mmCIF file of C-alpha atoms in Angstrom:
data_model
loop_
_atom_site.group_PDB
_atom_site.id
_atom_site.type_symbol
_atom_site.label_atom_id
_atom_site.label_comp_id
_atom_site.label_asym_id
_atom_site.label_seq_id
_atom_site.Cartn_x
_atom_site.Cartn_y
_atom_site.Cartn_z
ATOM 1 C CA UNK A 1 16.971 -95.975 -63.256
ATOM 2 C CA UNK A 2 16.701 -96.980 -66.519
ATOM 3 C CA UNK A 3 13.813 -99.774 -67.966
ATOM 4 C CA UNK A 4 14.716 -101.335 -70.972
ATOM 5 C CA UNK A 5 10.835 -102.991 -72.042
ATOM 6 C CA UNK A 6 13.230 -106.164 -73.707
ATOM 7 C CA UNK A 7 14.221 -106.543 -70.352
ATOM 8 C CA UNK A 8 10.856 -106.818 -67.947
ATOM 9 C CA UNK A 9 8.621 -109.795 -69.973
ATOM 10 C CA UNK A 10 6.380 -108.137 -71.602
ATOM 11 C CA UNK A 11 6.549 -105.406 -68.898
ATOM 12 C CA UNK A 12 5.256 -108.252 -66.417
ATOM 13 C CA UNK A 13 7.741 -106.815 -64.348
ATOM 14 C CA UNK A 14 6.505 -103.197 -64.379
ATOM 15 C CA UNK A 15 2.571 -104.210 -64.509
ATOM 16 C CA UNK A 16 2.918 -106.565 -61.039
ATOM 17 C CA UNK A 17 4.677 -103.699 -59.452
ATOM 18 C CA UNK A 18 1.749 -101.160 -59.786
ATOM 19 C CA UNK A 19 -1.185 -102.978 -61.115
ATOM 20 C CA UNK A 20 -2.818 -103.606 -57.599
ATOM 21 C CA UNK A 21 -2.311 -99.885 -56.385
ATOM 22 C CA UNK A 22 -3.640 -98.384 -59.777
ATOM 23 C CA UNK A 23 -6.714 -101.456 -59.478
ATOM 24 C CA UNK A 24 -7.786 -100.634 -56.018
ATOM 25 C CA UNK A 25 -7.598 -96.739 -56.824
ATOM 26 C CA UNK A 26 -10.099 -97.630 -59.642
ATOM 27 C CA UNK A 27 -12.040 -99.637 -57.180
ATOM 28 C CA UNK A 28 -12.011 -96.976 -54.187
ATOM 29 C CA UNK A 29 -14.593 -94.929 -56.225
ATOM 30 C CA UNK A 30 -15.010 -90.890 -56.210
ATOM 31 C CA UNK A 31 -13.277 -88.945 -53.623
ATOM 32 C CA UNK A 32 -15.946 -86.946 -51.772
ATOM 33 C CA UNK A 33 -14.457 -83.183 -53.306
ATOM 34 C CA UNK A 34 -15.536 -84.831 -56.715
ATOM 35 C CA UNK A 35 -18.917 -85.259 -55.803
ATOM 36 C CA UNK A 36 -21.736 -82.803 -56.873
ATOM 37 C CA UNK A 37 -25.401 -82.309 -55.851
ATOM 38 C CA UNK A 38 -27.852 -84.820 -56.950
ATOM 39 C CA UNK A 39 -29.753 -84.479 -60.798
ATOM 40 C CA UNK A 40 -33.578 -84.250 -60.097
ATOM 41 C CA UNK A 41 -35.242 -87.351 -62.397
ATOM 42 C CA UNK A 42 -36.538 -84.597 -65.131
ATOM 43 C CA UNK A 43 -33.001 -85.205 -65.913
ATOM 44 C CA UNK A 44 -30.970 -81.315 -65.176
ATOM 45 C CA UNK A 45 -30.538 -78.983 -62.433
ATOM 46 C CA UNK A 46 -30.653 -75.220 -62.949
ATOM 47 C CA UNK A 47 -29.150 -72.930 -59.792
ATOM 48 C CA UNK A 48 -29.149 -69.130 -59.162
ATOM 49 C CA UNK A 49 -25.137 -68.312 -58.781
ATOM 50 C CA UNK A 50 -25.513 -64.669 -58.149
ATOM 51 C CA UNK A 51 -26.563 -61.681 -60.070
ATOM 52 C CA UNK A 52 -28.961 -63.017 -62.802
ATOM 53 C CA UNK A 53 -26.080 -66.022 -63.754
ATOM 54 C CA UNK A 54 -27.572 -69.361 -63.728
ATOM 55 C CA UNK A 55 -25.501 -72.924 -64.406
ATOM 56 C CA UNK A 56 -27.460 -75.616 -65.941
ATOM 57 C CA UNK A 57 -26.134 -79.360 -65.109
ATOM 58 C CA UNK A 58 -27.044 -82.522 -67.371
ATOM 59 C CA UNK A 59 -25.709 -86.040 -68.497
ATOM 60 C CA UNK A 60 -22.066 -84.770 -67.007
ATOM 61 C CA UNK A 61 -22.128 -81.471 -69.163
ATOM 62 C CA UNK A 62 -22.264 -78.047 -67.413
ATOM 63 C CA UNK A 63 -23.328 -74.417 -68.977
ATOM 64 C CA UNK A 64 -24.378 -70.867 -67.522
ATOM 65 C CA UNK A 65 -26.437 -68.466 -68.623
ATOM 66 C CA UNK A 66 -27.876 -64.962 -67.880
ATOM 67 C CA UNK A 67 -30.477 -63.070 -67.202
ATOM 68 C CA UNK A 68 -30.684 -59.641 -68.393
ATOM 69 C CA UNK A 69 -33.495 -57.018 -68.137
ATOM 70 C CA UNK A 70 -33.519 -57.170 -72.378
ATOM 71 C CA UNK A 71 -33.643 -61.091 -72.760
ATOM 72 C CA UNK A 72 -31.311 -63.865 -72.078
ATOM 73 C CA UNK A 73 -27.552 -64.888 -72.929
ATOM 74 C CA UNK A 74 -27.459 -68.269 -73.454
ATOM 75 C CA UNK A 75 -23.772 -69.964 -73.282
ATOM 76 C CA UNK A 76 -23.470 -72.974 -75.383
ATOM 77 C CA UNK A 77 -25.797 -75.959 -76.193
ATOM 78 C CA UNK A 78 -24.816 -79.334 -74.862
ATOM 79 C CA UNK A 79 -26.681 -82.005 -76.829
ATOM 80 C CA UNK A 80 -26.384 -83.381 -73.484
ATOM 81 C CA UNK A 81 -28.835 -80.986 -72.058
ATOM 82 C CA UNK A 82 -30.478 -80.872 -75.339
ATOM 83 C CA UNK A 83 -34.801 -79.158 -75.249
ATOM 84 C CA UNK A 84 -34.412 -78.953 -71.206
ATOM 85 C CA UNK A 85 -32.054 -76.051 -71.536
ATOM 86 C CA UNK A 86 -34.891 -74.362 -72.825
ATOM 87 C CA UNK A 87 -37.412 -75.886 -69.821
ATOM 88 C CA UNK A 88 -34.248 -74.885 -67.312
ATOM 89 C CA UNK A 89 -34.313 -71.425 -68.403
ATOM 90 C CA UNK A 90 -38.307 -70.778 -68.409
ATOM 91 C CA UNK A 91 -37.856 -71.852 -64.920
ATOM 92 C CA UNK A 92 -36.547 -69.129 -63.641
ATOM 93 C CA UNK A 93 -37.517 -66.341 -66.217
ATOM 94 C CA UNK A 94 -39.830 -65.287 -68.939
ATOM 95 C CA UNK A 95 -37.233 -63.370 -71.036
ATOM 96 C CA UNK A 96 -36.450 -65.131 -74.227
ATOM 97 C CA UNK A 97 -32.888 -65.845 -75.700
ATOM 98 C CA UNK A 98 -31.487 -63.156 -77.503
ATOM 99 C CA UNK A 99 -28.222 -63.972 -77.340
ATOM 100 C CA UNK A 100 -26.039 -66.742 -77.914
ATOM 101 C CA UNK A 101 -22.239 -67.826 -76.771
ATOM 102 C CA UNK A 102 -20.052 -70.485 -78.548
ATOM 103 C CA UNK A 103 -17.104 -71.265 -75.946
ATOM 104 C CA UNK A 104 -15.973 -73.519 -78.927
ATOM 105 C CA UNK A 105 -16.759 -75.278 -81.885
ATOM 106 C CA UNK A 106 -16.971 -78.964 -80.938
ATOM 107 C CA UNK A 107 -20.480 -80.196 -81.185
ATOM 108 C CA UNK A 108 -21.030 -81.943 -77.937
ATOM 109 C CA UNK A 109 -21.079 -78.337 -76.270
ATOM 110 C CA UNK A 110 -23.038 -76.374 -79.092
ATOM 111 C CA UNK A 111 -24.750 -79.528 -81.099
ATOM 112 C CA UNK A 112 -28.037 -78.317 -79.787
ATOM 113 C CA UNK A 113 -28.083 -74.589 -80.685
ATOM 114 C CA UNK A 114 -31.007 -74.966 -83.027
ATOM 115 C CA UNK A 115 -33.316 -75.352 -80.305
ATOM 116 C CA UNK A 116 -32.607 -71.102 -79.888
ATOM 117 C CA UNK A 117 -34.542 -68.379 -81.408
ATOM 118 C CA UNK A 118 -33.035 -68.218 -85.247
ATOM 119 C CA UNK A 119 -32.880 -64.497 -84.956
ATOM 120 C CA UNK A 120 -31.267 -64.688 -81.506
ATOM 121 C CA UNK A 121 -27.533 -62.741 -81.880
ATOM 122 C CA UNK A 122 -24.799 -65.873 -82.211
ATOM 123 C CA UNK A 123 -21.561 -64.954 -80.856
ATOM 124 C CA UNK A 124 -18.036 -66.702 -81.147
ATOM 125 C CA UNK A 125 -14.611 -66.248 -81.693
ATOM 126 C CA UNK A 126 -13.701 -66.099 -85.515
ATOM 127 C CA UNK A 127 -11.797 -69.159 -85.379
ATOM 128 C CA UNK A 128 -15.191 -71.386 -83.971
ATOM 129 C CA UNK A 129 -17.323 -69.306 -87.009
ATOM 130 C CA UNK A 130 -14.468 -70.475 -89.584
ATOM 131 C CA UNK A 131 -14.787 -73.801 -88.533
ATOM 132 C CA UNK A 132 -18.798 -73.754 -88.667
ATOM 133 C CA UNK A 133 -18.719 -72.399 -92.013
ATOM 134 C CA UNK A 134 -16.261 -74.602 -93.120
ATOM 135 C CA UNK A 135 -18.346 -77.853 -91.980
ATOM 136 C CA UNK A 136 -21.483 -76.146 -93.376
ATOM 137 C CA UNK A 137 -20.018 -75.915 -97.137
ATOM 138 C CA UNK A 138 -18.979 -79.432 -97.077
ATOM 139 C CA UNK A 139 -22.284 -80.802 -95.536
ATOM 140 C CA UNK A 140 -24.717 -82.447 -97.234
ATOM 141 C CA UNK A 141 -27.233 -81.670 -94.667
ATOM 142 C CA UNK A 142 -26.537 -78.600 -93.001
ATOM 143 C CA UNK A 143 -29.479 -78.929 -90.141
ATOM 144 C CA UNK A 144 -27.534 -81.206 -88.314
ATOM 145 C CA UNK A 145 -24.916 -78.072 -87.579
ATOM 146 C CA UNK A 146 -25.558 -75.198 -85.298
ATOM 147 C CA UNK A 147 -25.595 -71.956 -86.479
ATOM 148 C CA UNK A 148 -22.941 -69.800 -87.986
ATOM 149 C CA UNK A 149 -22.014 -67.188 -85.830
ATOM 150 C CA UNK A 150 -23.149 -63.458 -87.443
ATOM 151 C CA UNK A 151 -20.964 -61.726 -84.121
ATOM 152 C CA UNK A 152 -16.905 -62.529 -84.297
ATOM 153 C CA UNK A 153 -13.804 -61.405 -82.446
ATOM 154 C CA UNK A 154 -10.324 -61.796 -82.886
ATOM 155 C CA UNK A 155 -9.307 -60.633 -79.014
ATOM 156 C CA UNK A 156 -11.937 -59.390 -77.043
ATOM 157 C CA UNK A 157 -15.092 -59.102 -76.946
ATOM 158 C CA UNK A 158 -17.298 -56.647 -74.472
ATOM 159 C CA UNK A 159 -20.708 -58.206 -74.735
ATOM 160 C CA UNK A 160 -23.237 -56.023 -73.134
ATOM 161 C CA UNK A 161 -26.937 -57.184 -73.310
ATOM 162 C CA UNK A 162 -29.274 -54.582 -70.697
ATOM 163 C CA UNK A 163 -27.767 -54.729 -67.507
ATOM 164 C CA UNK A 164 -25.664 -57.602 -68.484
ATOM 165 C CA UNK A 165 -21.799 -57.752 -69.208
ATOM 166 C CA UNK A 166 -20.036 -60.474 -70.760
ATOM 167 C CA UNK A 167 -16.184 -60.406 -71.442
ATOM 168 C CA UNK A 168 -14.847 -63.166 -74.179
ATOM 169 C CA UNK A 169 -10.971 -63.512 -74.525
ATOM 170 C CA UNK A 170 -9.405 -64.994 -76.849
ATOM 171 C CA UNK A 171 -5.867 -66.147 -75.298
ATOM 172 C CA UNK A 172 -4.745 -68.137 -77.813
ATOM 173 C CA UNK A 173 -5.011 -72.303 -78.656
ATOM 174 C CA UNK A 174 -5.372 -74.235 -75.756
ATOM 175 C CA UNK A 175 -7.970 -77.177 -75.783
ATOM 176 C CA UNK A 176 -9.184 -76.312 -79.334
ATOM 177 C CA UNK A 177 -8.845 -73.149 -81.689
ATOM 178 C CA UNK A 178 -11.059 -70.662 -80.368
ATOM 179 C CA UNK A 179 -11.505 -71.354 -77.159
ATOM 180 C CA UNK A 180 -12.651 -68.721 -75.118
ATOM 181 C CA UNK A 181 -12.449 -67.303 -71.482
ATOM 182 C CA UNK A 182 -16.490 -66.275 -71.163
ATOM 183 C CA UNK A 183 -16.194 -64.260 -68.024
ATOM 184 C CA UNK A 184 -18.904 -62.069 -65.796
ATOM 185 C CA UNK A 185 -16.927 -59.350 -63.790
ATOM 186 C CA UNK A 186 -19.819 -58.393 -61.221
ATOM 187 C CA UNK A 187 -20.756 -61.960 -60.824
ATOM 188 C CA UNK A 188 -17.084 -62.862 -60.603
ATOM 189 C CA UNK A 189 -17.940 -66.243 -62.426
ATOM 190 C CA UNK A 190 -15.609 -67.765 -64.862
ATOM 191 C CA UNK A 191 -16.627 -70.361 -67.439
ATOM 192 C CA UNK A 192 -13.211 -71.970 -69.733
ATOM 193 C CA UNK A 193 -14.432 -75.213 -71.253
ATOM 194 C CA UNK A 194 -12.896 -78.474 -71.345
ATOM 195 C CA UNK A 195 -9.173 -77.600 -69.492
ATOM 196 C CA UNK A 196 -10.324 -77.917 -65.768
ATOM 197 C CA UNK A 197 -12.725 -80.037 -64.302
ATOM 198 C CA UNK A 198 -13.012 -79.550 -60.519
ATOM 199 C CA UNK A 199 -12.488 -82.682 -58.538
ATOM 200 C CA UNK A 200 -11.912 -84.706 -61.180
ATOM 201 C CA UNK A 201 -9.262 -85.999 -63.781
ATOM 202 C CA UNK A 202 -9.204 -83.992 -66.850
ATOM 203 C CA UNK A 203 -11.081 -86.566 -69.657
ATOM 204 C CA UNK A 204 -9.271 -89.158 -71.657
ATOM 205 C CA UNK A 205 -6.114 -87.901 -73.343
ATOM 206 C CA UNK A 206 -6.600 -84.709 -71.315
ATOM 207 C CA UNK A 207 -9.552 -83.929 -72.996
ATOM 208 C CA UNK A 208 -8.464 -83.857 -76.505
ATOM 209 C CA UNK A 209 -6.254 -80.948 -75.830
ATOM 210 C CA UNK A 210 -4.845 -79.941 -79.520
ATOM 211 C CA UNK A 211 -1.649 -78.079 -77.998
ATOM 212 C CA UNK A 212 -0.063 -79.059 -74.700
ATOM 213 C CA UNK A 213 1.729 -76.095 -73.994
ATOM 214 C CA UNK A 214 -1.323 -73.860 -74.669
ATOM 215 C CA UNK A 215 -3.592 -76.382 -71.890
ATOM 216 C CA UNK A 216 -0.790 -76.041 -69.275
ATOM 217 C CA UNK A 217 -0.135 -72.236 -69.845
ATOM 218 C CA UNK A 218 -4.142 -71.632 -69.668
ATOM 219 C CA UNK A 219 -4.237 -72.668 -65.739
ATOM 220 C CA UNK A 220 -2.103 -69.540 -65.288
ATOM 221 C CA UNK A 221 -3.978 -67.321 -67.224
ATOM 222 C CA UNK A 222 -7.315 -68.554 -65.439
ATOM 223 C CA UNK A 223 -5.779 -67.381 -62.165
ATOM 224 C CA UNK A 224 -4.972 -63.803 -63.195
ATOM 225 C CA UNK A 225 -9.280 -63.351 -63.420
ATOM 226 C CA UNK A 226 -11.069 -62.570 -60.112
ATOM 227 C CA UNK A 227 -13.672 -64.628 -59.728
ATOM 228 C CA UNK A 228 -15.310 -66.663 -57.350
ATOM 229 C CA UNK A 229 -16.999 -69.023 -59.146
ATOM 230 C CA UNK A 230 -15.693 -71.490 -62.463
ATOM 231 C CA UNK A 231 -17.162 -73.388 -64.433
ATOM 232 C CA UNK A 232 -15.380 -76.297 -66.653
ATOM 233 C CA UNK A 233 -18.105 -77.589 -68.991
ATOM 234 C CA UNK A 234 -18.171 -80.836 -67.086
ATOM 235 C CA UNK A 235 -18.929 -83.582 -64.743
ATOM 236 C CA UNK A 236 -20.582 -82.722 -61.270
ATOM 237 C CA UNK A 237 -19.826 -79.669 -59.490
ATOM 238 C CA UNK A 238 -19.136 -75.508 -59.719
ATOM 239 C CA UNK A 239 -15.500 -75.134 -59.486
ATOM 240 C CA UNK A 240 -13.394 -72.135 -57.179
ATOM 241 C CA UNK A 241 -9.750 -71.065 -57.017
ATOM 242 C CA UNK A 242 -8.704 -73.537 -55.512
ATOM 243 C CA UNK A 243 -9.419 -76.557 -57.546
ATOM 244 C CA UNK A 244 -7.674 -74.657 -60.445
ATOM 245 C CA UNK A 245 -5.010 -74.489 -58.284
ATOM 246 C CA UNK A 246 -4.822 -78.431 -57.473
ATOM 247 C CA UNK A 247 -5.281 -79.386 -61.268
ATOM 248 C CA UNK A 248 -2.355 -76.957 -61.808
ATOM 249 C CA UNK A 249 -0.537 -79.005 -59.559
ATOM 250 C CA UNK A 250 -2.000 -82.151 -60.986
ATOM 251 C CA UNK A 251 -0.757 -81.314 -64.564
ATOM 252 C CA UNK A 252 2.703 -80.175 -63.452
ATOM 253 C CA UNK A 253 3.229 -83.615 -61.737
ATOM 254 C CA UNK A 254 2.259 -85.074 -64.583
ATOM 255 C CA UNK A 255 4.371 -83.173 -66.987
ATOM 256 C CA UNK A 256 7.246 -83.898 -64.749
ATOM 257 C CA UNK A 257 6.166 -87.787 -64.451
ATOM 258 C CA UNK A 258 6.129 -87.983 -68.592
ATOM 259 C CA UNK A 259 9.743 -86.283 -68.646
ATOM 260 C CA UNK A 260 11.100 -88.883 -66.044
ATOM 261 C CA UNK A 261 9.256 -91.621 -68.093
ATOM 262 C CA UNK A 262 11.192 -90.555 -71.278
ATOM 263 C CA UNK A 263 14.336 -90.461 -69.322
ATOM 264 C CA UNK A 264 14.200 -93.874 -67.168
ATOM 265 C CA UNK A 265 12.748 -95.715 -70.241
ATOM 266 C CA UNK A 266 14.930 -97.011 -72.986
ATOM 267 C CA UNK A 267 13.662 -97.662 -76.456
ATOM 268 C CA UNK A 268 15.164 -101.168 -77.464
ATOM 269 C CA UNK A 269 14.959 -102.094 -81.642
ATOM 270 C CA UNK A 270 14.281 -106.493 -80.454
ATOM 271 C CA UNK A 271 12.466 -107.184 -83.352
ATOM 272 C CA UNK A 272 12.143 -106.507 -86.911
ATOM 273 C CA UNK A 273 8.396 -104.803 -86.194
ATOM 274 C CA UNK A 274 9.876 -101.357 -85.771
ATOM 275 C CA UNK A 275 5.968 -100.149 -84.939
ATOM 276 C CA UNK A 276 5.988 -103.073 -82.437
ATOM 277 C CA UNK A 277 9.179 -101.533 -80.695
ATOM 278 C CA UNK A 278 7.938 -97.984 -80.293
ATOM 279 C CA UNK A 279 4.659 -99.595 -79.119
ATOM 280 C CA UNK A 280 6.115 -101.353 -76.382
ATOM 281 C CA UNK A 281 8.386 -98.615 -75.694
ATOM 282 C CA UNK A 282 5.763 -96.303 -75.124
ATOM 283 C CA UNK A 283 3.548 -98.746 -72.687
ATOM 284 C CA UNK A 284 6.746 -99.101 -69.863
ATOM 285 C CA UNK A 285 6.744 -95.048 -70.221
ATOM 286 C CA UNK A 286 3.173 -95.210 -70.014
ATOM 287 C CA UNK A 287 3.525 -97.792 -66.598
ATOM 288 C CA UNK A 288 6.153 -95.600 -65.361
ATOM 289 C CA UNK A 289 4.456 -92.195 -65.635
ATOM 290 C CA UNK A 290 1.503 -94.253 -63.685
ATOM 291 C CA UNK A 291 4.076 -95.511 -60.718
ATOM 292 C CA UNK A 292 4.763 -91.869 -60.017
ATOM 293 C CA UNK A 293 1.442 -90.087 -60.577
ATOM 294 C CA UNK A 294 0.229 -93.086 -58.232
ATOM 295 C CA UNK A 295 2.845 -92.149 -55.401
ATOM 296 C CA UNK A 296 1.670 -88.388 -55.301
ATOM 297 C CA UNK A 297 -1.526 -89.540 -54.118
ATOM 298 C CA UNK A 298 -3.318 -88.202 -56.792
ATOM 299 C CA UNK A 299 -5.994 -91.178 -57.131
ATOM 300 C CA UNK A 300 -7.365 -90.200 -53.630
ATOM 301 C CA UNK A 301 -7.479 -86.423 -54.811
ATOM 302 C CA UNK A 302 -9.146 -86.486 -57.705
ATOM 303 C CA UNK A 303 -12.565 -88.349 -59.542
ATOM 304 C CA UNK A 304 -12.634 -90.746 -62.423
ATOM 305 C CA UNK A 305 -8.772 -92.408 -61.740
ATOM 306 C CA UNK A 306 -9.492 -94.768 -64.641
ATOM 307 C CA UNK A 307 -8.173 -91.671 -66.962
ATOM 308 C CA UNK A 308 -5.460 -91.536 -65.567
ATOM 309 C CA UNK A 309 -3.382 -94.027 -67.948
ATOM 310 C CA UNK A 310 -4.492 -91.949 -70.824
ATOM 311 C CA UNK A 311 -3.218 -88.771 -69.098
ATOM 312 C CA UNK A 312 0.024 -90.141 -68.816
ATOM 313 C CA UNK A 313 -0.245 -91.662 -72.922
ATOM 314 C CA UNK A 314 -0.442 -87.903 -73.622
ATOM 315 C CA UNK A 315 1.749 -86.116 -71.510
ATOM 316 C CA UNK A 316 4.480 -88.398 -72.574
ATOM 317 C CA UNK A 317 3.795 -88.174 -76.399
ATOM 318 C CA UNK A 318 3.334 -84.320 -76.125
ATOM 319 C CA UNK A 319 6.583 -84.192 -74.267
ATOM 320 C CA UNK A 320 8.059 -86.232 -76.999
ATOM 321 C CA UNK A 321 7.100 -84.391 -80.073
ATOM 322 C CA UNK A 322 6.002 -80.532 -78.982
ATOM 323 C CA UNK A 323 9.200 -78.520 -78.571
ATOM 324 C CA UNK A 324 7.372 -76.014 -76.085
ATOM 325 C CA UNK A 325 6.614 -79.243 -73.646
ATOM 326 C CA UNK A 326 9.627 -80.935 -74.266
ATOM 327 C CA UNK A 327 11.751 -77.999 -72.827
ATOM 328 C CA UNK A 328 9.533 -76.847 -70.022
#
């Protein structure tokens, strides 16, 4: 079927059809499998995983660390979390950081880094350190940035702190240049920041993702590590196997929702506001994408259904302008 958006009032047409199921998914709330344990009123919650690696949850932002018989490897630094990643760690340890992992550059996962030991090791793919450095030349007040990593890879990095092992791969762009697979082989935990968020949709305009094609591709590549145990960077919960498995499946529905969108939806030039048309055009896709996602189900599956229209905004407009979408 085709939609022409000339055709459907404003999209009244398309809007009545859905607009009650997509309301009362909003409405329902968060599926149970969303749902994570309870924040203590200091504000975080730090938990043993296994084999000295700890996550830290705060303010929806998630982070591990490690302890090692030399000192501690500190991933990260959510603003978020901000001084009480420091009061989460002396918790459970005396060892002070000596280490310290960028997963990325963006500053609501690593805004807080000063709050480490200035001649702790900082560690991050070459790409994250670029962009640091970059900022820190053009800032007029360079405080406000976290340190410049003095440790870079291009690849891989074996990071081995006592009786600690880190592995960081670097498997190309995905959610943001540099982003990095930060994985503990004994402890079989994987951390992979801002591409899957167990139980829940992935964040508005699925999270910011600066190629498509790299955030689909990077579900596979998560699968080929054994481990037990993920961790996403966000909202409530540890994350296994399985729920990269169902966001997988998520995304693919999605992708295939954004194609059919572009196909059933016909761009019609009704005024002399070309930006008006495309607009337009691009809300029925939009609506239509929504109809579909919103007969898989996937509103009772996952947390946070309110994202979903934004999902579907960038599907559709990767699918429209990235060649490696557009053809798979």
């Amino acid at each position: 079927m085709i939609i022409s958006y000339s055709t459907i009032h404003s999209r009244t047409a398309i809007s009545n059809s859905f607009l009650h199921l997509f309301t009362q998914a909003v409405i329902d709330g968060i599926p149970n499998n969303a749902k994570g344990p309870a924040i203590p009123a200091k504000g975080y919650l730090v938990q043993h995983i296994r084999g000295g690696v700890y996550w830290l949850i705060g303010g929806a932002y998630q982070t591990m660390f490690m302890v090692s018989n030399e000192g501690v490897i500190a991933i990260d630094a959510p603003p978020a979390i901000g001084k009480n990643y420091l009061k989460a760690i002396s918790e459970v340890t005396d060892k002070v950081v000596t280490h310290v992992v960028y997963s990325h550059d963006h500053l609501d996962h690593i805004g807080s880094a000063g709050n480490f030991p200035k001649d702790a090791v900082y560690v991050a793919h070459r790409l994250v350190a670029k962009s640091l450095s970059v900022a820190k030349a053009a800032a007029q007040n360079t405080s406000s940035l976290p340190t410049v990593p003095s440790r870079t890879f291009r690849k891989k990095l074996l990071l081995i702190v006592g009786n600690q092992t880190l592995h960081l791969d670097y498997h190309g762009i995905n959610h943001s240049p540099g982003n990095t697979f930060i994985y503990a082989p004994k402890q079989k935990v994987l951390m992979l920041c801002d591409v899957v968020y167990p139980g829940w949709f992935p964040f508005d305009e699925l999270a910011y993702a600066r190629d498509i094609a790299g955030f689909i591709k990077a579900h596979d590549t998560i699968l080929t590590y054994d481990f037990q145990t993920f961790i996403g960077g966000h909202v409530s919960r540890l994350g296994t196997r399985r729920d990269v498995e169902v966001q997988k499946d998520y995304v693919s529905d999605l992708h295939s929702a954004a194609h059919q969108a572009l196909n059933g939806t016909r761009l019609a030039h009704s005024s002399i506001d070309s930006w008006k048309d495309k607009t337009e055009f691009l809300k029925a896709a939009e609506q239509f994408c929504l109809k579909i996602m919103l007969r898989k189900n996937w509103t009772k599956k996952l947390g946070g259904s309110s994202i979903l229209p934004s999902n579907c905004h960038k599907m559709i407009m990767a699918t429209r302008i990235e060649p490696l979408v557009a053809v798979t």
